[in-house]
Short mmCIF file of C-alpha atoms and ligand atoms in Angstrom, two decimals:
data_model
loop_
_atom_site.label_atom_id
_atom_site.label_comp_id
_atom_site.label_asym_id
_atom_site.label_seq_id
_atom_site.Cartn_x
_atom_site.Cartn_y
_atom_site.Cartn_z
CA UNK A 1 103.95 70.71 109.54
CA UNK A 2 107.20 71.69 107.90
CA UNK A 3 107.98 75.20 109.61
CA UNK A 4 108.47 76.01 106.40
CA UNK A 5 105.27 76.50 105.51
CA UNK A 6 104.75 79.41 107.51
CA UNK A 7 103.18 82.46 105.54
CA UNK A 8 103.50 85.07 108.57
CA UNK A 9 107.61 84.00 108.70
CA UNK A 10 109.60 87.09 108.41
CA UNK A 11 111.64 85.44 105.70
CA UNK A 12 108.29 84.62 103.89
CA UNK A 13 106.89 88.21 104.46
CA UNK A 14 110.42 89.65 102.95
CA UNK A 15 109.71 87.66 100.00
CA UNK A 16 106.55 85.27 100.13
CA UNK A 17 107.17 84.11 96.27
CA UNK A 18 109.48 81.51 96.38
CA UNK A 19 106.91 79.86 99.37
CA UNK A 20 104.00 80.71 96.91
CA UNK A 21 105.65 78.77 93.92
CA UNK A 22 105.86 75.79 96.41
CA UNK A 23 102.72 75.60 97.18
CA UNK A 24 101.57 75.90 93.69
CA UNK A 25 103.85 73.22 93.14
CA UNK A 26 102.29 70.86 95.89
CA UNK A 27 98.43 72.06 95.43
CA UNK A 28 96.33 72.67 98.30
CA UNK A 29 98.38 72.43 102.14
CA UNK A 30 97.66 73.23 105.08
CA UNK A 31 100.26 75.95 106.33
CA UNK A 32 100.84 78.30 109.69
CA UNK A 33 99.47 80.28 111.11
CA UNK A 34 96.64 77.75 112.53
CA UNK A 35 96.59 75.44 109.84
CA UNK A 36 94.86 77.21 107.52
CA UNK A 37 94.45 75.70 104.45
CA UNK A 38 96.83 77.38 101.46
CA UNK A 39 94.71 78.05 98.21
CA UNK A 40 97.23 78.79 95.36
CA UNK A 41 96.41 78.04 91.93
CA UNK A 42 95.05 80.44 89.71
CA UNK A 43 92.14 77.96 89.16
CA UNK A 44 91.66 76.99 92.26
CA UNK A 45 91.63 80.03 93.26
CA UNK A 46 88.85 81.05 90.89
CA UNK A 47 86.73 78.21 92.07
CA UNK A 48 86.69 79.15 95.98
CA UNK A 49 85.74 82.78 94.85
CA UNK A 50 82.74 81.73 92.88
CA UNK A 51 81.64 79.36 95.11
CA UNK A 52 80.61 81.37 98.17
CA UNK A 53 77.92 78.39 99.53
CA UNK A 54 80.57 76.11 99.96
CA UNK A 55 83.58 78.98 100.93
CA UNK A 56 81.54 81.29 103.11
CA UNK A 57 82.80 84.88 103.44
CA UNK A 58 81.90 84.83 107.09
CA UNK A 59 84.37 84.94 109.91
CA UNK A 60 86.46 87.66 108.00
CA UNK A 61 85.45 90.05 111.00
CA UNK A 62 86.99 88.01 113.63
CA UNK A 63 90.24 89.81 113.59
CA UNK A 64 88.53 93.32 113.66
CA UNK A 65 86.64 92.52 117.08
CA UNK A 66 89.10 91.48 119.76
CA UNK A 67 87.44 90.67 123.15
CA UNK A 68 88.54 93.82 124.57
CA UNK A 69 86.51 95.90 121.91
CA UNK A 70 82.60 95.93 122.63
CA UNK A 71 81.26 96.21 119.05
CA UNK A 72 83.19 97.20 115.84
CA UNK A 73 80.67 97.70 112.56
CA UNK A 74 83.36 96.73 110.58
CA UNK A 75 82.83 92.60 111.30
CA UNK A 76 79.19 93.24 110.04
CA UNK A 77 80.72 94.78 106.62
CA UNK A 78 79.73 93.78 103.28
CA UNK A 79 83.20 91.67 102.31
CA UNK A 80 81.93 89.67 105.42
CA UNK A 81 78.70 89.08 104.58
CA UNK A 82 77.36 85.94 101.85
CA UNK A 83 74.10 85.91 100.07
CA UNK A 84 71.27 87.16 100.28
CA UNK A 85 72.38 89.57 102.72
CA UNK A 86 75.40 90.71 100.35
CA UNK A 87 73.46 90.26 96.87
CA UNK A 88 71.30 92.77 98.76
CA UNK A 89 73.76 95.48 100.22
CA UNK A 90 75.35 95.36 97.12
CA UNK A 91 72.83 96.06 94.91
CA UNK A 92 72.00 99.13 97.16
CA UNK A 93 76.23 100.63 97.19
CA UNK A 94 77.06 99.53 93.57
CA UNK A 95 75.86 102.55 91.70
CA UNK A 96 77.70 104.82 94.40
CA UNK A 97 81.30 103.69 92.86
CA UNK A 98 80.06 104.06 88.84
CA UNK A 99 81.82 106.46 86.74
CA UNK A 100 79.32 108.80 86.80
CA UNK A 101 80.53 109.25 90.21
CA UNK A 102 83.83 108.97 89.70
CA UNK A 103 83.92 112.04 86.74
CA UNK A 104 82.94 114.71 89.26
CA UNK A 105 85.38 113.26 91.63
CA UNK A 106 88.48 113.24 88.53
CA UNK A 107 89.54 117.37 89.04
CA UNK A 108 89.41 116.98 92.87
CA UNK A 109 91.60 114.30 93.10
CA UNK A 110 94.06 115.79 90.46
CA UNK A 111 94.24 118.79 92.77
CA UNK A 112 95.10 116.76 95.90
CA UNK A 113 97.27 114.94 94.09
CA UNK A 114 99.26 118.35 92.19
CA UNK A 115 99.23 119.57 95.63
CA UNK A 116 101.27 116.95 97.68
CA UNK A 117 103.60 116.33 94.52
CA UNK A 118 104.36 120.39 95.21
CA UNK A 119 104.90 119.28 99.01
CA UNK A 120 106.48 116.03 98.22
CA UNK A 121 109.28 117.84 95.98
CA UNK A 122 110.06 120.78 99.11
CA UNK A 123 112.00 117.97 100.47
CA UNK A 124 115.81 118.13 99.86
CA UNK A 125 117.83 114.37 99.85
CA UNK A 126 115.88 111.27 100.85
CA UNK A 127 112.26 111.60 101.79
CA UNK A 128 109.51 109.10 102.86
CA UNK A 129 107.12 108.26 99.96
CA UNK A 130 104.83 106.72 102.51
CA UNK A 131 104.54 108.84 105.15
CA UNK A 132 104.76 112.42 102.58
CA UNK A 133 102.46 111.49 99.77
CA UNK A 134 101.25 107.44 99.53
CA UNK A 135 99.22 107.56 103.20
CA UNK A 136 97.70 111.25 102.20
CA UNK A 137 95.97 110.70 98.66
CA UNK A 138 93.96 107.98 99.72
CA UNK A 139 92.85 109.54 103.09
CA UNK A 140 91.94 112.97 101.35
CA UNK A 141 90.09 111.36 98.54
CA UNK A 142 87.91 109.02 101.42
CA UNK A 143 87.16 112.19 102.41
CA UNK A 144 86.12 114.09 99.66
CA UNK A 145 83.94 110.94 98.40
CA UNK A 146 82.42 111.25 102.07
CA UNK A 147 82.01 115.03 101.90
CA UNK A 148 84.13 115.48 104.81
CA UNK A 149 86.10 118.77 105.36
CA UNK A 150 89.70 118.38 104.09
CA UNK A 151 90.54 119.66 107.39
CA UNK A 152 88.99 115.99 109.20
CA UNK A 153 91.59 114.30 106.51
CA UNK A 154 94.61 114.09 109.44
CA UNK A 155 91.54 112.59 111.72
CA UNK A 156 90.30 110.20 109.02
CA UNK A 157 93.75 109.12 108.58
CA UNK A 158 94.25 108.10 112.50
CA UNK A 159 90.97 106.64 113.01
CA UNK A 160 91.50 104.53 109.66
CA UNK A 161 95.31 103.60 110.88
CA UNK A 162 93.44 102.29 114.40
CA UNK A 163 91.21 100.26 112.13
CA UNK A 164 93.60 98.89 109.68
CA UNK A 165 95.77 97.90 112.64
CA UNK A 166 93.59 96.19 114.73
CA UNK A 167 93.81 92.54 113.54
CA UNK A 168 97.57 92.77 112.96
CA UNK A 169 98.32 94.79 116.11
CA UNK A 170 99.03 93.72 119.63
CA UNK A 171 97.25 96.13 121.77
CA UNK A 172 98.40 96.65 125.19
CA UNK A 173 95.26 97.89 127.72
CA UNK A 174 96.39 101.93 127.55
CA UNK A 175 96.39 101.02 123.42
CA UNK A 176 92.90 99.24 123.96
CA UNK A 177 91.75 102.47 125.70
CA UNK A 178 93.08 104.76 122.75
CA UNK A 179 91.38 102.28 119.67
CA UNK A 180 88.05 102.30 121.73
CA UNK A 181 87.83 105.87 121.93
CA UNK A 182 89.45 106.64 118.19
CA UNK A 183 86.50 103.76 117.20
CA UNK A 184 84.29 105.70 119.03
CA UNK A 185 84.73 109.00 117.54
CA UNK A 186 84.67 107.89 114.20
CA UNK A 187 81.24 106.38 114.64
CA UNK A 188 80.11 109.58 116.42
CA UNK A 189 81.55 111.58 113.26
CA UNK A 190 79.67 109.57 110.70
CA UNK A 191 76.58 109.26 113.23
CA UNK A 192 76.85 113.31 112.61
CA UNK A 193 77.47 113.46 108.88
CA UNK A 194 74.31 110.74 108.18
CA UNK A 195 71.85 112.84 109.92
CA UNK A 196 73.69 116.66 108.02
CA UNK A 197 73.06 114.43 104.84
CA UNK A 198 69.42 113.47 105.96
CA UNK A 199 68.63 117.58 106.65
CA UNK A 200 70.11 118.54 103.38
CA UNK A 201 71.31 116.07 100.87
CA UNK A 202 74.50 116.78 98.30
CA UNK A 203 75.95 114.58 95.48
CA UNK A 204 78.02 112.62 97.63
CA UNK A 205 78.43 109.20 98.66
CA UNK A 206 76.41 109.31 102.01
CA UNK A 207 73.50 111.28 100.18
CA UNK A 208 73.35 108.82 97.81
CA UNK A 209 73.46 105.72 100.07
CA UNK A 210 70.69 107.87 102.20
CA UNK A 211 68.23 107.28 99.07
CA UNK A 212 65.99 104.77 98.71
CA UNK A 213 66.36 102.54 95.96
CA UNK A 214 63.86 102.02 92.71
CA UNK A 215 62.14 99.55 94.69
CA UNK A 216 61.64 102.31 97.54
CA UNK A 217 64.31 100.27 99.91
CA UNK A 218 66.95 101.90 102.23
CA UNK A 219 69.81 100.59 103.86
CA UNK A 220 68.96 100.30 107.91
CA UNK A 221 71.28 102.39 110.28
CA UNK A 222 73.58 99.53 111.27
CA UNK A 223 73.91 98.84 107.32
CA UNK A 224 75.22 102.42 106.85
CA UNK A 225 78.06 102.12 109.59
CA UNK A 226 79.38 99.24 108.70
CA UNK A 227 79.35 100.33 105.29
CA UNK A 228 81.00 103.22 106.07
CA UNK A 229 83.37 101.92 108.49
CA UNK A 230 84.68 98.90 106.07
CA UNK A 231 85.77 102.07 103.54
CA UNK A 232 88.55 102.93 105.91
CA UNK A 233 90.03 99.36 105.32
CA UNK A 234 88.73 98.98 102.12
CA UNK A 235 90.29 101.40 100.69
CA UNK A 236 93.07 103.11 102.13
CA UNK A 237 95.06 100.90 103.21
CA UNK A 238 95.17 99.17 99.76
CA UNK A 239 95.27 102.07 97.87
CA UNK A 240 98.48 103.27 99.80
CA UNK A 241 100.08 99.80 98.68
CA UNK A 242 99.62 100.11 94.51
CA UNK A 243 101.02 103.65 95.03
CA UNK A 244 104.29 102.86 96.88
CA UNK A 245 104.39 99.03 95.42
CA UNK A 246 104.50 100.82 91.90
CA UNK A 247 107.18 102.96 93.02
CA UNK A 248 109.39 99.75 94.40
CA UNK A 249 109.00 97.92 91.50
CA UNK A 250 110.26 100.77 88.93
CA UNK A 251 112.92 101.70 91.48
CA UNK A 252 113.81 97.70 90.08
CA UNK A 253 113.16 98.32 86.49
CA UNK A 254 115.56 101.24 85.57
CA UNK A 255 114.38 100.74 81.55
CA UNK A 256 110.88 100.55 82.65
CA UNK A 257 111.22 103.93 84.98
CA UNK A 258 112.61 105.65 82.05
CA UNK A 259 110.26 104.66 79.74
CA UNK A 260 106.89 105.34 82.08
CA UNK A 261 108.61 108.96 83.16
CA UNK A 262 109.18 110.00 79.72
CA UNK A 263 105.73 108.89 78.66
CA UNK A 264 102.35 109.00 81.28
CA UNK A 265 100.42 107.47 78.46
CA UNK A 266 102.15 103.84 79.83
CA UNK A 267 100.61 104.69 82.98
CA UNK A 268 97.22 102.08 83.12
CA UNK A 269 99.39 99.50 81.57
CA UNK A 270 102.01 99.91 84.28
CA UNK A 271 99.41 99.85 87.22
CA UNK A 272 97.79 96.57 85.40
CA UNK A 273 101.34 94.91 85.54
CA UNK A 274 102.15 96.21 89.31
CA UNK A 275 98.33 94.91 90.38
CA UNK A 276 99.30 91.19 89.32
CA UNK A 277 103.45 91.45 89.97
CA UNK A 278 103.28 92.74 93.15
CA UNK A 279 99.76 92.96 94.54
CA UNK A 280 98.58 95.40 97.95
CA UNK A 281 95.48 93.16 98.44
CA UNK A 282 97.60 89.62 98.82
CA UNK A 283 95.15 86.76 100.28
CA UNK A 284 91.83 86.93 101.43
CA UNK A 285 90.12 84.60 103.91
CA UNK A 286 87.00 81.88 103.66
CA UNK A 287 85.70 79.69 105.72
CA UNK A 288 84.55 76.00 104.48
CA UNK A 289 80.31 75.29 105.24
CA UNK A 290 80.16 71.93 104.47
CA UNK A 291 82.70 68.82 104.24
CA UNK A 292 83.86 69.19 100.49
CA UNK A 293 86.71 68.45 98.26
CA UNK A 294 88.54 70.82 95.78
CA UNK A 295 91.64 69.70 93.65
CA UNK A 296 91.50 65.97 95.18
CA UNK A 297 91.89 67.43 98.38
CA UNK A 298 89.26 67.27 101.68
CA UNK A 299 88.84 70.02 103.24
CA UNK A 300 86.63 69.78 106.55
CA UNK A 301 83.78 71.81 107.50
CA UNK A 302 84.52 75.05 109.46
CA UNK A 303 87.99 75.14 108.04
CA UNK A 304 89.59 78.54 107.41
CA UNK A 305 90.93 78.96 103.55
CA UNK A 306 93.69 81.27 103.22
CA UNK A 307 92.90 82.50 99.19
CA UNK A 308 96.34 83.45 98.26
CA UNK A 309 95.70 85.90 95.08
CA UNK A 310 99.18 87.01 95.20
CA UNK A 311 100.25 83.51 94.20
CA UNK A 312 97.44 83.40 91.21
CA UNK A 313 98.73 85.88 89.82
CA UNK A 314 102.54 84.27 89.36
CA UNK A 315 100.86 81.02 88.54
CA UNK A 316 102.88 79.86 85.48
CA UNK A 317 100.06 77.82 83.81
CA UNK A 318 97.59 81.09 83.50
CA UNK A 319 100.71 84.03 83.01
CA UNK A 320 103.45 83.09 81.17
CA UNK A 321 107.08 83.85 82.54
CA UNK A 322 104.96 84.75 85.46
CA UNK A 323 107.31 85.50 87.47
CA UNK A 324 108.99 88.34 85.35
CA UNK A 325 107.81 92.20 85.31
CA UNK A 326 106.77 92.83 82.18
CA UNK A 327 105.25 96.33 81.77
CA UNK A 328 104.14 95.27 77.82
CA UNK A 329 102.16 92.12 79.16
CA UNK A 330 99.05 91.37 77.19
CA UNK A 331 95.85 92.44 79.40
CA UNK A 332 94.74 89.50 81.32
CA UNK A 333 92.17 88.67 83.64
CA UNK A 334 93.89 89.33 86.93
CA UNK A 335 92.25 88.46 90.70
CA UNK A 336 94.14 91.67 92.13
CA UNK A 337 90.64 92.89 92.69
CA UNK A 338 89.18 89.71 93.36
CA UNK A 339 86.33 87.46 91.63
CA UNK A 340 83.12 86.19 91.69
CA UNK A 341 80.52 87.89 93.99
CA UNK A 342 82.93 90.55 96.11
CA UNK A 343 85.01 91.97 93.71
CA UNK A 344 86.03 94.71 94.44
CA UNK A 345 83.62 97.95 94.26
CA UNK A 346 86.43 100.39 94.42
CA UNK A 347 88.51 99.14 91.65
CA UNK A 348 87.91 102.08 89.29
CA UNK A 349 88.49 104.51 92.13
CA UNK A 350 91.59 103.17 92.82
CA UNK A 351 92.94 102.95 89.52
CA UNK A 352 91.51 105.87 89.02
CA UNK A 353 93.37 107.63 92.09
CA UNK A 354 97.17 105.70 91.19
CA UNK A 355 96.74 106.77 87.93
CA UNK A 356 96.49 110.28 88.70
CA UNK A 357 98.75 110.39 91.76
CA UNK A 358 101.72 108.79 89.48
CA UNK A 359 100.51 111.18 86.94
CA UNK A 360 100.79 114.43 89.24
CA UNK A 361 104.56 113.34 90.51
CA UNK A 362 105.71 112.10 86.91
CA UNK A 363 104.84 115.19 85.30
CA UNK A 364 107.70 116.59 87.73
CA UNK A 365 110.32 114.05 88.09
CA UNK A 366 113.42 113.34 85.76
CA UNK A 367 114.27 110.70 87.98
CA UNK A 368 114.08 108.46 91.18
CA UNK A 369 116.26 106.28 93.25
CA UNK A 370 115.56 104.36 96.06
CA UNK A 371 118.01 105.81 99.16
CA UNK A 372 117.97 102.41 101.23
CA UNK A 373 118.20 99.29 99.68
CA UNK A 374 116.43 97.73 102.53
CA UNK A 375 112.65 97.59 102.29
CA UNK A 376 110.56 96.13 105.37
CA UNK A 377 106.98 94.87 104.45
CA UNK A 378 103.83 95.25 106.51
CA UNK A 379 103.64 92.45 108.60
CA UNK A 380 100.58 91.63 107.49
CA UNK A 381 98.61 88.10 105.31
CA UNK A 382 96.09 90.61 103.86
CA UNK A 383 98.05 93.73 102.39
CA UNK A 384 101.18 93.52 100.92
CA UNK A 385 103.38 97.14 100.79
CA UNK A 386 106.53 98.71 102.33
CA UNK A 387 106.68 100.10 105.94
CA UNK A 388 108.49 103.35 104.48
CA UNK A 389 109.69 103.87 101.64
CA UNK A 390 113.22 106.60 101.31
CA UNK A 391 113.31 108.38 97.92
CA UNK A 392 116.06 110.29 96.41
CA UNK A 393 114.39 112.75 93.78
CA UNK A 394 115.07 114.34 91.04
CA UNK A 395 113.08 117.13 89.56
CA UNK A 396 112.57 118.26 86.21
CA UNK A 397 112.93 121.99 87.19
CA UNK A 398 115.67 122.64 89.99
CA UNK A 399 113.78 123.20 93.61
CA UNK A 400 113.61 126.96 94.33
C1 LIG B 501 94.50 99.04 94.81
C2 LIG B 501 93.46 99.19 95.60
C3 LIG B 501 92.51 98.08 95.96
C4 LIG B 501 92.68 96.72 95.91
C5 LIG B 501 93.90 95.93 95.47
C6 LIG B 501 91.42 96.13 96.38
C7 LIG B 501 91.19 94.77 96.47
C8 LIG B 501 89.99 94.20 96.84
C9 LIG B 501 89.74 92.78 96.88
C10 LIG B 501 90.73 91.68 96.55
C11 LIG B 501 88.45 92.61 97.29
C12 LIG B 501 87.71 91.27 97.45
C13 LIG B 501 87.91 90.69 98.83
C14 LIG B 501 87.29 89.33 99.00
O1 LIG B 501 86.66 88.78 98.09
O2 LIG B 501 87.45 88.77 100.09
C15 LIG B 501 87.89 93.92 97.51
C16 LIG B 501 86.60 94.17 97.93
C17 LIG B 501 86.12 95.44 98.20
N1 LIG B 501 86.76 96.63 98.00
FE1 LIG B 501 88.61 96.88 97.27
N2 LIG B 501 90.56 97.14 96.71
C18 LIG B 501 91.17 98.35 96.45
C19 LIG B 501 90.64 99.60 96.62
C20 LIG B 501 89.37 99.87 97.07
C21 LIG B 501 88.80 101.18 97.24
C22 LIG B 501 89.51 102.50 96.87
C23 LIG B 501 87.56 101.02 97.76
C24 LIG B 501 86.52 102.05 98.14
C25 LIG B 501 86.77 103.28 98.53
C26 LIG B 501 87.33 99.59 97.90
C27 LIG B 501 86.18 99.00 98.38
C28 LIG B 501 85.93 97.65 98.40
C29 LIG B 501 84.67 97.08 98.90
C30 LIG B 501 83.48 97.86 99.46
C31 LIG B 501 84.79 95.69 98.77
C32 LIG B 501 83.75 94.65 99.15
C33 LIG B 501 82.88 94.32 97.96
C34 LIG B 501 81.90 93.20 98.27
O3 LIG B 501 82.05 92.49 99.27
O4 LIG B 501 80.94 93.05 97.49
N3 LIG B 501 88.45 98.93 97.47
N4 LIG B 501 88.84 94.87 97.23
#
């Protein structure tokens, strides 16, 4: 295999695109690491999605249980599972995400939010996006959709780093030591805030997943966890990405920038645009059940599919001048959330939480620069966002 065709290069991570438009080019390959096979076409794309007998979901847990780590809920998680199972779970979580939900959460989150744009803007010269605001709003809004006390946020925040890291991370034995006791205390925290819920039952998530459904079903223990523990993935890490990706790409787009600063309104249309130019959830895996061809191509049984969404959503043939940022593109149907039977049950949330973050820090910016020109990515096939990300910024009202 041409080495090439390796999506975890670091030139390819620095800029996976011009790979991407390759292998759009070519149609289906089979590409490092391990010879997955590389799903790239918009359509093709589509099809593996919808098709979860022949492209199971199953597997997607491996990386999240190493052999040093005894259990992990997280590999039992929704994402990973393929009907009935999921067609089951999810009918028992969907209504917790609705925006019924979401409406009582909209002042919290505008208060976290106005709150570390106040912190954020303390800083004098260059400050870290990530690390000062992007890693925080997600963490603190788990947390208040958990009912957790926004002192547990810095907690949340490690435990769901540990998590996060574990299938990217190379984990010497004192680290192994560290993630099996972090793993441990998170289950031990949401062990303790299932059975507070059980005594006396609020409007949050976990009360709500505690109830049993019109048919009188509940969720089992080991359904809760996992549920519970695939959030931290789910939804942080992700979230943290279409904050600070938005922020790269206007740092890009000087015309753009001014136009979005001056006017919040832009704000759902920018996010749209970021969510297919630059998306935080980049591939996802599959794993084939039977022998079976797609796009002329055979594709064996037990074969892993690497589902690159990021390259979908550049496809030429489905987005013209795909390639370009255009923050007055025509809504389309974008795979930034995914398709078919797993998309994404958080989508509104997140939205939902960039939009108001952005909206929090606009309302006080005149301006922002990058202050290095050099960005390093994750190092990561899944997610897709800076390391750090240096800021210069400039207020509307001088800092006190
Ligand atoms: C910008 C932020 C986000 C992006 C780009 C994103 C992207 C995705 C994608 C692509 C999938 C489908 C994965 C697959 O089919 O293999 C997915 C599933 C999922 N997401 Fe998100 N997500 C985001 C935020 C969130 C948030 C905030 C939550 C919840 C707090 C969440 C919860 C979930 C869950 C539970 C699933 C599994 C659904 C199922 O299997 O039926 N996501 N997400």
């Amino acid at each position: 295999m041409p080495p090439s065709l390796d999506l975890m290069s670091p030139e390819t991570r620095a800029n996976p695109y011009p790979l991407y438009a390759e292998l759009r080019r070519s149609g289906i390959r089979q590409v490092e690491p391990g010879g997955m096979w590389a799903v790239s076409r918009y359509d093709d794309v589509v099809t593996v999605m919808k098709d979860p007998r022949r492209f199971s979901s199953a597997g997607l847990g491996q990386g999240f249980l190493p052999p040093w780590l005894p259990r992990n809920p997280v590999a039992q998680s929704l994402v990973m599972q393929d009907p009935p199972l999921h067609t089951r779970l999810r009918g028992r979580v969907s209504r917790t995400f609705g925006p019924a939900a979401l409406a009582v959460l909209e002042p919290k989150i505008r208060a976290i939010a106005d709150q570390l744009t106040r912190q954020l803007l303390r800083h004098d010269g260059s400050v870290d996006f990530m690390s000062e605001f992007a890693l925080h709003l997600p963490v603190n809004v788990l947390g208040l959709l958990l009912g957790l006390h926004p002192e547990q946020s810095p907690q949340l925040k490690q435990w769901a780093d540990d998590l996060i890291n574990l299938p990217a991370g190379r984990h010497p034995p004192e680290e192994q030591h560290r993630v099996r006791e972090s793993l441990a205390s998170l289950e031990q925290c949401f062990e303790e805030l299932l059975s507070t819920r059980r005594a006396s039952p609020g409007d949050d998530l976990v009360s709500e997943l505690l109830r049993p459904d019109a048919e009188g079903a509940m969720l089992s223990h080991d359904e809760l966890m996992s549920f519970l523990f695939a959030l931290l993935p789910a939804g942080v890490e992700t979230t943290v990405y279409l904050l600070a990706n938005t922020l790269v790409v206007l740092s890009e787009h000087p015309e753009d920038r001014a136009r979005v600063l001056k006017n919040p309104a832009l704000l759902p249309q920018l996010l749209e645009e970021v969510l297919r130019y630059e998306p935080p959830a980049h591939s996802s895996l599959r794993l084939v059940t039977e022998d079976t061809e797609l796009s002329g191509v055979r594709l064996p049984q037990g074969s892993l599919v690497v589902v690159l969404l990021a390259s979908a959503l550049r496809d030429e043939r489905h987005f013209p001048d795909a390639d370009r940022f255009r923050l007055d593109r025509e809504r389309s149907s974008h795979l930034a959330f995914g398709h078919g039977i797993h998309y994404c049950l958080g989508a509104l949330l997140a939205r939902l939480e960039a939009r108001l973050g952005l909206e929090a820090l606009f309302s006080q910016l005149r301006d922002f620069s990058r202050a290095s020109a050099e960005l390093h990515w994750a190092p990561s096939l899944i997610a897709r966002g800076p390391l750090a990300l240096p800021l210069h910024l400039t207020p509307t009202h001088p800092r006190e």
